[in-house]
Each structure stands twice: as C-alpha cells, then as structure tokens.
Amino acid sequence: MLNIALFGPPGAGKGTQSEFLAREYNLHYISTGDLLRKEIAQKTRLGLEAESIIAAGGLVSDEVIVQIIENTIKDHPEANGFLFDGFPRTYVQCYILEGLMIKLGTSLNALISLEVDEEIAVERLLKRAQTSGRTDDNETVIRTRLQEYNQKTLPVMDFFREKGVYQGVVGTNPIAQVHDDIRAIVSREMRKHAVNIVLFGYPGSGRGTQGMALAQRYGLEYVATDMMLDEEIRCQTPLGRKVQDYYETGILVPDEIVVPLIEQKLEHRRDARGFIFKDFPRTLVQSYILDGLLKKRGTRLTHIIDLKVPTLELISRLDQRRLTDRCKPYDTTTARIVQHLQAHEQRTLPVIEKYEQFHGVTSVDGTGTQEEVFARLEAALAPVFRNN
Ligand code: AMP
C-alpha cells in the first residue's frame, strides 16, 4: 500500500494537488473537510456536532474525526493506498493515524507539506471564497483557521519529521511545478516499496497465464520477453526478423537483443507499483543484469516464485499446445519441446539455485486448474501486498 498525507495551512493547495495524486497513483482520497461537509449536508449526528465548529473556524473533536476516518477506511478494503487531506491535524490525530495504519498492516509513506506563507494563504482563500460557497471562507474565520493551524496543527510536522517521513515542497511555485515536486517524492517512495517478482517455472508450467493474472490482480507491470519478442516479429522489425532466425535454430535470443527491450520497459513504466518478470532472467548473466537494471531504478527484486509441475505433465501440456494456435515457434515438434525443456534445465536451474542461496525461493504447486494455481499464488503473495 502507498499512503500519503498532504499537509499545509488552509489555502496551501492540498485539494488541488490531491486531485492529480489520487488519479495518478490510484489512491483512495480522504479529505476530512469534505467528509464533514457531507455529514453536515446529510444532517447526521456527526454533522450536527461539527457544523458550528467548522463555521467558526475551530477544529472538530478528535473523537468525531476518528469515526469518520475509520468508517471510510473500512468501506474501502480494496484500496491501493490512501491519500489524506486535512488529516492528521492535531498531535493526537498523529497517533490515530499510526493506529489505523497498524490495523491495516501498513504505515504512512510520506507526509508532504506544501509550504506557503500565511499572507499568501489568506489571499488565496479570499479568492476561493468568491466561488467556493463555503461558510468558513471569510476573512475573520480564515484568520481563526490559521491560528488553529499554527497552534494545533504545526506540531504534526515535528511528529513525522522525527519518524523520517516528512517532506517539504515549496507551495508557492506554479501548480505544475508543485505537482512535479510531489511526483518526484511519491515516485521515490513507490520504488522503495515496489514489489518485483520473478516467476520461474519450466516451459508449460503456466507462468504466462498466471503471470498476467497476477499482474492484473496486483496492478503490476507484466514483463515477458516472449511477448516482447513476438511483438517485434509481428511488426516485422529488423530486430523481429533476427529473433525469428534464432527461434528457428532453437538458439537463445542473445542478451544484446533482450536486455535493451527490458530496459526500455522499465524506463517506460517508471511509476509502476512493481514488475513481474517471466522468462527473464534465464541465465546467470541475465540475473546480474536484472539486479543492475532494478538498482538503477532505486529498487530491487523482492520475491522469487518457482511454479512446479512434473516433467511428464509439462511434455503433455506443451504437446497439446503445439496443436493449437497458441503454439510457439520454438515448440513446433516434440523434439523441439524436449530441447526447450533441456535448455531450461541447463541454463535456468542454476539461476534458481543462486536465488535459493541468496534470496529464498517460494515453490508453488503448478498442477490443477488455473484457478487452483492462482489461489495458491495469491495465498503466497497475500502477506507481501498487505505490507507494501
Ligand atoms: P478543510 O476542508 O480541510 O479546510 O476543513 C474544513 C474544516 O473542517 C476545518 O476548518 C475544521 O473545522 C474541520 N476539519 C477538517 N479536518 C479536520 C481534522 N482532521 N480535525 C479537526 N477538524 C477538521
């Protein structure tokens, strides 16, 4: 999960920046101010309690805030992460946020503060008052809100600074610049917490089907060398024609062709939540290359999975696939299939052994229906996604 809180005085631009952040990173947006205004409009018990306090520019009690935040979080168990706007606003609310994050098995990644001088904030809010229709956008109430901010909200900064998650951004820069500065912070955080999986398994073990399903389920970018190479062949690029020759002779496509394709893909999807690699790394050399490529992005491999299927079943599956339109150019005869399986054994098993020694490999039973295998993979990965 990626959890971000936007911080700053009223008028700092939190609402404006939240819109793009929530959309771009697929976060569930929680604005305590918006939620309270909704409660007021619906005349709920909480709304009635908050109405006069908001109109006067004071802060609503922590008890009310904890209830509305907790309800919202509970209603969105599927969220990719949360974006908080206007919360936490008191020192007590810092602990509330910590507690809520612990309950979700996660933590706050960054408190991003939009730094804006008080007079600029007043100026902006008075301008907003012309169109916002908010009862608390008038000069007297604005001054009270800023006073509350200075007294009760500023200590929040120290709380998160001590935790090492406070990040300041100049909030008076043009909107697009602020936007870029925030994006740089969030992207860095995302890369730190990225989930990068290698899905090993013999040809025919179901890596492709399962890899794509996992990528979709967890919002990861699927990186499969066979798909990328097939695309080059389909478009009949010069590279594609070379690849076709390699396929026909049964020789592994060389690293000079594969590596730039992988590098392009990583570069192109800089903000991916993580990657799932299939068919790469296939050799020890490629395993070192992948480490290097990920390091360049400020991230690393986090999980290695080996899908296990007995050899006779693999031959039977590939032999059946050979007769369908899903037949791969390198699997057109039984002899070629066996050659392909042997290549995996010779070149790729040592890579899995290397990971076993230095990293740990999770073996998953690849027999049974697609759904059964997927459920096993989900069970193996569930703790990972709860904590990231
Ligand atoms: P906002 O839309 O964030 O400017 O919030 C409008 C008003 O809602 C504030 O002036 C407070 O009265 C109240 N409010 C919003 N969030 C909080 C919070 N976390 N704690 C206490 N009061 C809040």
CSV table of N, CA, C and O in Angstrom, one decimal, residues 1-4 80 105-110 164-165 167 185-197 218-220 270-275 297-303 383-388:
chain,number,residue,atom,x,y,z
A,1,MET,N,0.8,-1.2,0.0
A,1,MET,CA,0.0,0.0,0.0
A,1,MET,C,0.9,1.2,0.0
A,1,MET,O,1.9,1.2,0.6
A,2,LEU,N,0.4,2.3,-0.6
A,2,LEU,CA,1.1,3.5,-0.6
A,2,LEU,C,0.2,4.5,0.1
A,2,LEU,O,-0.9,4.8,-0.3
A,3,ASN,N,0.7,5.1,1.2
A,3,ASN,CA,-0.2,6.0,2.0
A,3,ASN,C,0.5,7.4,2.1
A,3,ASN,O,1.7,7.4,2.6
A,4,ILE,N,-0.2,8.4,1.7
A,4,ILE,CA,0.4,9.7,1.7
A,4,ILE,C,-0.5,10.7,2.4
A,4,ILE,O,-1.8,10.6,2.3
A,80,ASN,N,-5.7,0.7,-3.0
A,80,ASN,CA,-4.3,0.6,-3.4
A,80,ASN,C,-3.5,1.3,-2.4
A,80,ASN,O,-2.3,1.1,-2.2
A,105,GLY,N,-1.9,-3.1,8.7
A,105,GLY,CA,-0.6,-3.8,8.5
A,105,GLY,C,0.2,-2.9,7.6
A,105,GLY,O,1.0,-3.5,6.8
A,106,THR,N,0.1,-1.6,7.6
A,106,THR,CA,0.9,-0.7,6.7
A,106,THR,C,1.4,0.5,7.5
A,106,THR,O,1.3,0.5,8.7
A,107,SER,N,1.9,1.5,6.8
A,107,SER,CA,2.4,2.7,7.5
A,107,SER,C,2.3,3.9,6.6
A,107,SER,O,2.0,3.7,5.4
A,108,LEU,N,2.4,5.1,7.1
A,108,LEU,CA,2.4,6.3,6.3
A,108,LEU,C,3.8,6.4,5.6
A,108,LEU,O,4.8,6.4,6.2
A,109,ASN,N,3.7,6.5,4.2
A,109,ASN,CA,5.0,6.6,3.5
A,109,ASN,C,5.6,8.0,3.5
A,109,ASN,O,6.8,8.2,3.6
A,110,ALA,N,4.7,9.0,3.4
A,110,ALA,CA,5.2,10.4,3.4
A,110,ALA,C,4.1,11.4,3.8
A,110,ALA,O,3.0,11.2,3.5
A,164,GLY,N,11.0,10.5,10.2
A,164,GLY,CA,11.8,10.5,8.9
A,164,GLY,C,10.9,10.4,7.7
A,164,GLY,O,11.3,10.0,6.6
A,165,VAL,N,9.6,10.7,7.8
A,165,VAL,CA,8.7,10.7,6.6
A,165,VAL,C,8.2,12.1,6.2
A,165,VAL,O,7.4,12.2,5.3
A,167,GLN,N,8.3,15.5,4.3
A,167,GLN,CA,8.9,16.0,3.1
A,167,GLN,C,8.3,17.4,2.7
A,167,GLN,O,7.1,17.4,2.6
A,185,ILE,N,8.7,12.9,-5.1
A,185,ILE,CA,8.7,12.3,-3.8
A,185,ILE,C,8.0,11.0,-3.8
A,185,ILE,O,8.4,10.0,-3.3
A,186,VAL,N,6.8,11.0,-4.4
A,186,VAL,CA,5.9,9.8,-4.4
A,186,VAL,C,6.6,8.7,-5.2
A,186,VAL,O,6.6,7.5,-4.8
A,187,SER,N,7.2,9.0,-6.4
A,187,SER,CA,7.8,8.0,-7.2
A,187,SER,C,9.0,7.4,-6.4
A,187,SER,O,9.1,6.1,-6.5
A,188,ARG,N,9.7,8.2,-5.7
A,188,ARG,CA,10.8,7.6,-4.9
A,188,ARG,C,10.3,6.6,-3.9
A,188,ARG,O,10.8,5.6,-3.7
A,189,GLU,N,9.2,7.0,-3.2
A,189,GLU,CA,8.6,6.2,-2.2
A,189,GLU,C,8.1,4.9,-2.8
A,189,GLU,O,8.3,3.8,-2.3
A,190,MET,N,7.5,5.0,-4.0
A,190,MET,CA,6.9,3.8,-4.7
A,190,MET,C,8.0,2.9,-5.0
A,190,MET,O,7.9,1.7,-4.9
A,191,ARG,N,9.1,3.4,-5.5
A,191,ARG,CA,10.2,2.5,-5.9
A,191,ARG,C,10.8,1.8,-4.7
A,191,ARG,O,11.2,0.6,-4.8
A,192,LYS,N,10.8,2.5,-3.6
A,192,LYS,CA,11.4,1.9,-2.3
A,192,LYS,C,10.5,0.7,-1.9
A,192,LYS,O,11.0,-0.3,-1.4
A,193,HIS,N,9.2,0.8,-2.2
A,193,HIS,CA,8.3,-0.2,-1.7
A,193,HIS,C,7.7,-1.1,-2.9
A,193,HIS,O,6.8,-1.8,-2.7
A,194,ALA,N,8.4,-1.0,-4.0
A,194,ALA,CA,7.9,-1.7,-5.2
A,194,ALA,C,8.0,-3.2,-4.9
A,194,ALA,O,8.8,-3.7,-4.1
A,195,VAL,N,7.1,-4.0,-5.5
A,195,VAL,CA,7.1,-5.4,-5.4
A,195,VAL,C,7.5,-6.0,-6.7
A,195,VAL,O,6.8,-5.8,-7.7
A,196,ASN,N,8.7,-6.5,-6.8
A,196,ASN,CA,9.3,-7.0,-8.1
A,196,ASN,C,9.4,-8.5,-8.0
A,196,ASN,O,10.2,-9.0,-7.1
A,197,ILE,N,8.7,-9.2,-8.8
A,197,ILE,CA,8.6,-10.7,-8.7
A,197,ILE,C,9.2,-11.3,-9.9
A,197,ILE,O,9.0,-10.8,-11.1
A,218,TYR,N,-2.7,-7.4,-9.0
A,218,TYR,CA,-2.0,-6.6,-8.0
A,218,TYR,C,-1.5,-5.2,-8.7
A,218,TYR,O,-0.7,-4.5,-8.0
A,219,GLY,N,-1.9,-5.0,-9.9
A,219,GLY,CA,-1.5,-3.7,-10.5
A,219,GLY,C,0.0,-3.7,-10.8
A,219,GLY,O,0.6,-2.6,-10.7
A,220,LEU,N,0.6,-4.8,-11.2
A,220,LEU,CA,2.0,-4.8,-11.5
A,220,LEU,C,2.2,-4.8,-13.0
A,220,LEU,O,1.2,-5.1,-13.8
A,270,ARG,N,8.1,4.0,-15.3
A,270,ARG,CA,8.8,4.4,-14.1
A,270,ARG,C,8.0,4.4,-12.8
A,270,ARG,O,8.4,4.2,-11.8
A,271,ASP,N,6.6,4.7,-13.0
A,271,ASP,CA,5.8,4.8,-11.8
A,271,ASP,C,5.0,3.5,-11.5
A,271,ASP,O,4.1,3.5,-10.7
A,272,ALA,N,5.5,2.4,-12.1
A,272,ALA,CA,4.8,1.1,-11.8
A,272,ALA,C,4.9,0.7,-10.4
A,272,ALA,O,5.9,1.1,-9.7
A,273,ARG,N,3.9,0.1,-9.9
A,273,ARG,CA,3.9,-0.4,-8.5
A,273,ARG,C,4.9,-1.5,-8.3
A,273,ARG,O,5.3,-1.8,-7.2
A,274,GLY,N,5.3,-2.1,-9.4
A,274,GLY,CA,6.2,-3.2,-9.3
A,274,GLY,C,6.2,-3.9,-10.7
A,274,GLY,O,5.3,-3.6,-11.5
A,275,PHE,N,7.0,-4.9,-10.8
A,275,PHE,CA,7.1,-5.7,-12.1
A,275,PHE,C,7.0,-7.2,-11.8
A,275,PHE,O,7.4,-7.6,-10.7
A,297,ARG,N,17.0,1.9,-11.0
A,297,ARG,CA,15.7,2.5,-10.7
A,297,ARG,C,15.4,2.7,-9.2
A,297,ARG,O,14.4,3.1,-8.8
A,298,GLY,N,16.5,2.4,-8.4
A,298,GLY,CA,16.3,2.6,-7.0
A,298,GLY,C,15.5,1.5,-6.3
A,298,GLY,O,14.9,1.7,-5.3
A,299,THR,N,15.4,0.3,-7.0
A,299,THR,CA,14.6,-0.7,-6.4
A,299,THR,C,15.4,-2.1,-6.5
A,299,THR,O,16.5,-2.1,-6.9
A,300,ARG,N,14.7,-3.2,-6.2
A,300,ARG,CA,15.4,-4.5,-6.2
A,300,ARG,C,14.4,-5.6,-6.4
A,300,ARG,O,13.2,-5.3,-6.2
A,301,LEU,N,14.9,-6.8,-6.6
A,301,LEU,CA,13.9,-7.9,-6.6
A,301,LEU,C,13.4,-8.2,-5.2
A,301,LEU,O,14.2,-8.2,-4.3
A,302,THR,N,12.1,-8.5,-5.1
A,302,THR,CA,11.6,-8.7,-3.8
A,302,THR,C,11.1,-10.2,-3.6
A,302,THR,O,11.2,-10.7,-2.5
A,303,HIS,N,10.6,-10.8,-4.7
A,303,HIS,CA,10.1,-12.1,-4.5
A,303,HIS,C,10.4,-13.0,-5.7
A,303,HIS,O,10.3,-12.6,-6.8
A,383,PRO,N,0.6,-11.8,2.1
A,383,PRO,CA,1.3,-11.0,3.1
A,383,PRO,C,2.1,-9.9,2.5
A,383,PRO,O,2.2,-8.8,3.1
A,384,VAL,N,2.7,-10.2,1.3
A,384,VAL,CA,3.5,-9.2,0.7
A,384,VAL,C,2.7,-7.9,0.4
A,384,VAL,O,3.2,-6.8,0.6
A,385,PHE,N,1.5,-8.1,-0.2
A,385,PHE,CA,0.8,-6.9,-0.6
A,385,PHE,C,0.1,-6.3,0.6
A,385,PHE,O,-0.2,-5.1,0.5
A,386,ARG,N,-0.1,-7.0,1.7
A,386,ARG,CA,-0.6,-6.3,2.8
A,386,ARG,C,0.4,-5.3,3.4
A,386,ARG,O,0.1,-4.3,3.9
A,387,ASN,N,1.7,-5.7,3.3
A,387,ASN,CA,2.7,-4.9,3.9
A,387,ASN,C,3.4,-3.8,2.9
A,387,ASN,O,4.3,-3.1,3.3
A,388,ASN,N,3.0,-3.9,1.7
A,388,ASN,CA,3.6,-2.9,0.7
A,388,ASN,C,2.6,-2.0,0.1
A,388,ASN,O,1.5,-2.2,0.0
